[in-house]
């Protein structure tokens, strides 16, 4: 998460996890949303850097983190089905 502090990263992680939870029609708690959002931020920023997608600030970090969190939940859903 480029250009944000630790408190902003936590808030973005919670929001990104919550948004991903709603998109994927899941039901998690606050702590799980935070974990999903923060791991999603790592995944999303890795992918964004691979494709040279510039992002910074709150909105850019939220977008990239949400995309990463949705991908994480989708991958976990595929693994659980097997």
N, C-alpha and C. Protein backbone atom coordinates (compact mmCIF):
# COMPACT_ATOMS: atom_id res chain seq x y z
N UNK A 1 0.85 -1.17 0.00
CA UNK A 1 0.00 0.00 0.00
C UNK A 1 0.89 1.23 0.00
N UNK A 2 0.96 1.80 -1.12
CA UNK A 2 1.85 2.92 -1.34
C UNK A 2 1.25 4.23 -0.85
N UNK A 3 2.00 4.99 -0.07
CA UNK A 3 1.58 6.32 0.32
C UNK A 3 0.61 6.38 1.49
N UNK A 4 0.47 5.31 2.26
CA UNK A 4 -0.43 5.34 3.42
C UNK A 4 0.34 4.86 4.65
N UNK A 5 -0.08 5.30 5.82
CA UNK A 5 0.53 4.90 7.07
C UNK A 5 -0.06 3.59 7.58
N UNK A 6 0.42 3.14 8.72
CA UNK A 6 -0.01 1.85 9.28
C UNK A 6 -1.49 1.88 9.67
N UNK A 7 -1.95 2.98 10.26
CA UNK A 7 -3.37 3.06 10.63
C UNK A 7 -4.25 3.06 9.38
N UNK A 8 -3.84 3.78 8.37
CA UNK A 8 -4.59 3.78 7.10
C UNK A 8 -4.57 2.39 6.46
N UNK A 9 -3.45 1.69 6.56
CA UNK A 9 -3.35 0.34 6.00
C UNK A 9 -4.33 -0.60 6.69
N UNK A 10 -4.48 -0.47 8.00
CA UNK A 10 -5.43 -1.30 8.74
C UNK A 10 -6.86 -0.98 8.32
N UNK A 11 -7.17 0.31 8.20
CA UNK A 11 -8.51 0.71 7.79
C UNK A 11 -8.80 0.24 6.36
N UNK A 12 -7.84 0.41 5.47
CA UNK A 12 -8.00 -0.06 4.09
C UNK A 12 -8.17 -1.58 4.07
N UNK A 13 -7.41 -2.29 4.88
CA UNK A 13 -7.52 -3.75 4.95
C UNK A 13 -8.91 -4.19 5.39
N UNK A 14 -9.46 -3.52 6.39
CA UNK A 14 -10.81 -3.86 6.87
C UNK A 14 -11.83 -3.59 5.78
N UNK A 15 -11.75 -2.42 5.15
CA UNK A 15 -12.70 -2.08 4.08
C UNK A 15 -12.56 -3.02 2.90
N UNK A 16 -11.33 -3.30 2.49
CA UNK A 16 -11.11 -4.18 1.34
C UNK A 16 -11.63 -5.59 1.63
N UNK A 17 -11.38 -6.09 2.83
CA UNK A 17 -11.90 -7.40 3.21
C UNK A 17 -13.41 -7.43 3.24
N UNK A 18 -14.01 -6.35 3.74
CA UNK A 18 -15.48 -6.27 3.81
C UNK A 18 -16.09 -6.21 2.40
N UNK A 19 -15.50 -5.38 1.53
CA UNK A 19 -16.00 -5.27 0.16
C UNK A 19 -15.86 -6.62 -0.56
N UNK A 20 -14.72 -7.27 -0.40
CA UNK A 20 -14.51 -8.58 -1.03
C UNK A 20 -15.50 -9.60 -0.49
N UNK A 21 -15.77 -9.54 0.82
CA UNK A 21 -16.74 -10.43 1.44
C UNK A 21 -18.12 -10.26 0.80
N UNK A 22 -18.53 -9.03 0.57
CA UNK A 22 -19.83 -8.76 -0.04
C UNK A 22 -19.85 -9.20 -1.51
N UNK A 23 -18.76 -8.95 -2.25
CA UNK A 23 -18.70 -9.34 -3.65
C UNK A 23 -18.78 -10.86 -3.79
N UNK A 24 -18.07 -11.57 -2.91
CA UNK A 24 -18.01 -13.03 -2.99
C UNK A 24 -19.15 -13.70 -2.22
N UNK A 25 -20.05 -12.92 -1.64
CA UNK A 25 -21.21 -13.42 -0.89
C UNK A 25 -20.79 -14.38 0.23
N UNK A 26 -19.88 -13.89 1.06
CA UNK A 26 -19.41 -14.64 2.22
C UNK A 26 -19.80 -13.87 3.47
N UNK A 27 -19.59 -14.47 4.62
CA UNK A 27 -19.91 -13.83 5.88
C UNK A 27 -18.78 -14.08 6.87
N UNK A 28 -17.94 -13.06 7.08
CA UNK A 28 -16.80 -13.16 7.99
C UNK A 28 -16.92 -12.09 9.07
N UNK A 29 -16.06 -12.20 10.04
CA UNK A 29 -16.01 -11.19 11.09
C UNK A 29 -14.99 -10.11 10.77
N UNK A 30 -14.87 -9.17 11.67
CA UNK A 30 -13.98 -8.02 11.50
C UNK A 30 -12.52 -8.45 11.36
N UNK A 31 -12.07 -9.34 12.22
CA UNK A 31 -10.68 -9.78 12.19
C UNK A 31 -10.36 -10.52 10.89
N UNK A 32 -11.26 -11.38 10.46
CA UNK A 32 -11.06 -12.11 9.20
C UNK A 32 -11.05 -11.15 8.02
N UNK A 33 -11.93 -10.15 8.05
CA UNK A 33 -11.93 -9.14 6.99
C UNK A 33 -10.60 -8.40 6.94
N UNK A 34 -10.05 -8.09 8.11
CA UNK A 34 -8.76 -7.42 8.17
C UNK A 34 -7.67 -8.29 7.57
N UNK A 35 -7.63 -9.56 7.95
CA UNK A 35 -6.62 -10.47 7.40
C UNK A 35 -6.76 -10.64 5.89
N UNK A 36 -7.99 -10.84 5.44
CA UNK A 36 -8.23 -11.00 4.00
C UNK A 36 -7.83 -9.73 3.27
N UNK A 37 -8.15 -8.58 3.83
CA UNK A 37 -7.81 -7.31 3.20
C UNK A 37 -6.32 -7.07 3.14
N UNK A 38 -5.60 -7.38 4.20
CA UNK A 38 -4.15 -7.17 4.22
C UNK A 38 -3.41 -8.14 3.30
N UNK A 39 -3.83 -9.40 3.31
CA UNK A 39 -3.22 -10.36 2.39
C UNK A 39 -3.61 -10.00 0.95
N UNK A 40 -4.85 -9.56 0.78
CA UNK A 40 -5.29 -9.11 -0.53
C UNK A 40 -4.48 -7.92 -1.02
N UNK A 41 -4.08 -7.06 -0.11
CA UNK A 41 -3.24 -5.91 -0.47
C UNK A 41 -1.89 -6.38 -0.99
N UNK A 42 -1.33 -7.39 -0.38
CA UNK A 42 -0.06 -7.94 -0.85
C UNK A 42 -0.21 -8.55 -2.24
N UNK A 43 -1.26 -9.32 -2.42
CA UNK A 43 -1.52 -9.96 -3.72
C UNK A 43 -1.79 -8.89 -4.78
N UNK A 44 -2.67 -7.95 -4.44
CA UNK A 44 -3.05 -6.91 -5.39
C UNK A 44 -1.88 -6.02 -5.77
N UNK A 45 -1.06 -5.64 -4.81
CA UNK A 45 0.08 -4.77 -5.13
C UNK A 45 1.13 -5.52 -5.95
N UNK A 46 1.28 -6.82 -5.69
CA UNK A 46 2.20 -7.63 -6.50
C UNK A 46 1.74 -7.66 -7.95
N UNK A 47 0.45 -7.92 -8.16
CA UNK A 47 -0.09 -7.97 -9.52
C UNK A 47 -0.03 -6.59 -10.18
N UNK A 48 -0.38 -5.54 -9.42
CA UNK A 48 -0.35 -4.18 -9.97
C UNK A 48 1.07 -3.80 -10.41
N UNK A 49 2.06 -4.20 -9.64
CA UNK A 49 3.45 -3.91 -10.02
C UNK A 49 3.88 -4.72 -11.23
N UNK A 50 3.38 -5.95 -11.35
CA UNK A 50 3.72 -6.77 -12.52
C UNK A 50 3.21 -6.16 -13.82
N UNK A 51 2.00 -5.57 -13.76
CA UNK A 51 1.42 -5.01 -14.98
C UNK A 51 1.64 -3.50 -15.08
N UNK A 52 2.49 -2.97 -14.20
CA UNK A 52 2.81 -1.53 -14.18
C UNK A 52 1.58 -0.65 -14.03
N UNK A 53 0.68 -1.05 -13.14
CA UNK A 53 -0.52 -0.26 -12.84
C UNK A 53 -0.18 0.70 -11.69
N UNK A 54 -0.14 2.00 -11.97
CA UNK A 54 0.23 2.95 -10.91
C UNK A 54 -0.94 3.16 -9.94
N UNK A 55 -0.64 3.07 -8.66
CA UNK A 55 -1.65 3.33 -7.64
C UNK A 55 -0.98 3.97 -6.44
N UNK A 56 -1.69 4.85 -5.79
CA UNK A 56 -1.18 5.45 -4.56
C UNK A 56 -2.34 6.08 -3.82
N UNK A 57 -2.11 6.38 -2.57
CA UNK A 57 -3.13 7.01 -1.75
C UNK A 57 -4.21 6.04 -1.30
N UNK A 58 -5.21 6.59 -0.65
CA UNK A 58 -6.26 5.78 -0.04
C UNK A 58 -7.10 5.04 -1.09
N UNK A 59 -7.60 5.77 -2.08
CA UNK A 59 -8.49 5.16 -3.08
C UNK A 59 -7.77 4.12 -3.92
N UNK A 60 -6.58 4.44 -4.39
CA UNK A 60 -5.80 3.48 -5.19
C UNK A 60 -5.47 2.23 -4.41
N UNK A 61 -5.07 2.41 -3.16
CA UNK A 61 -4.74 1.26 -2.31
C UNK A 61 -5.98 0.43 -2.01
N UNK A 62 -7.12 1.09 -1.80
CA UNK A 62 -8.36 0.38 -1.54
C UNK A 62 -8.76 -0.45 -2.76
N UNK A 63 -8.64 0.12 -3.94
CA UNK A 63 -8.99 -0.59 -5.17
C UNK A 63 -8.11 -1.82 -5.37
N UNK A 64 -6.81 -1.64 -5.27
CA UNK A 64 -5.87 -2.74 -5.47
C UNK A 64 -6.04 -3.79 -4.38
N UNK A 65 -6.25 -3.38 -3.14
CA UNK A 65 -6.43 -4.32 -2.04
C UNK A 65 -7.72 -5.12 -2.20
N UNK A 66 -8.77 -4.47 -2.65
CA UNK A 66 -10.04 -5.16 -2.85
C UNK A 66 -9.93 -6.21 -3.95
N UNK A 67 -9.28 -5.85 -5.04
CA UNK A 67 -9.09 -6.81 -6.13
C UNK A 67 -8.28 -8.00 -5.64
N UNK A 68 -7.23 -7.74 -4.89
CA UNK A 68 -6.42 -8.83 -4.33
C UNK A 68 -7.20 -9.68 -3.35
N UNK A 69 -8.05 -9.06 -2.53
CA UNK A 69 -8.85 -9.81 -1.57
C UNK A 69 -9.89 -10.69 -2.27
N UNK A 70 -10.49 -10.17 -3.34
CA UNK A 70 -11.44 -10.98 -4.11
C UNK A 70 -10.73 -12.17 -4.73
N UNK A 71 -9.55 -11.95 -5.27
CA UNK A 71 -8.77 -13.06 -5.83
C UNK A 71 -8.41 -14.09 -4.76
N UNK A 72 -8.04 -13.61 -3.59
CA UNK A 72 -7.72 -14.51 -2.48
C UNK A 72 -8.92 -15.37 -2.10
N UNK A 73 -10.09 -14.75 -1.94
CA UNK A 73 -11.29 -15.51 -1.58
C UNK A 73 -11.68 -16.48 -2.68
N UNK A 74 -11.50 -16.09 -3.93
CA UNK A 74 -11.81 -16.99 -5.05
C UNK A 74 -10.87 -18.20 -5.04
N UNK A 75 -9.59 -17.96 -4.81
CA UNK A 75 -8.63 -19.07 -4.74
C UNK A 75 -8.91 -19.99 -3.57
N UNK A 76 -9.24 -19.41 -2.43
CA UNK A 76 -9.58 -20.24 -1.26
C UNK A 76 -10.85 -21.05 -1.51
N UNK A 77 -11.80 -20.47 -2.23
CA UNK A 77 -13.01 -21.19 -2.59
C UNK A 77 -12.73 -22.37 -3.50
N UNK A 78 -11.80 -22.20 -4.44
CA UNK A 78 -11.41 -23.30 -5.33
C UNK A 78 -10.71 -24.41 -4.57
N UNK A 79 -9.86 -24.03 -3.63
CA UNK A 79 -9.13 -25.04 -2.85
C UNK A 79 -10.08 -25.82 -1.95
N UNK A 80 -11.04 -25.15 -1.36
CA UNK A 80 -11.98 -25.81 -0.45
C UNK A 80 -12.90 -26.78 -1.17
N UNK A 81 -13.21 -26.53 -2.44
CA UNK A 81 -14.10 -27.42 -3.20
C UNK A 81 -13.46 -28.76 -3.46
N UNK A 82 -12.14 -28.80 -3.56
CA UNK A 82 -11.45 -30.06 -3.91
C UNK A 82 -11.35 -30.99 -2.76
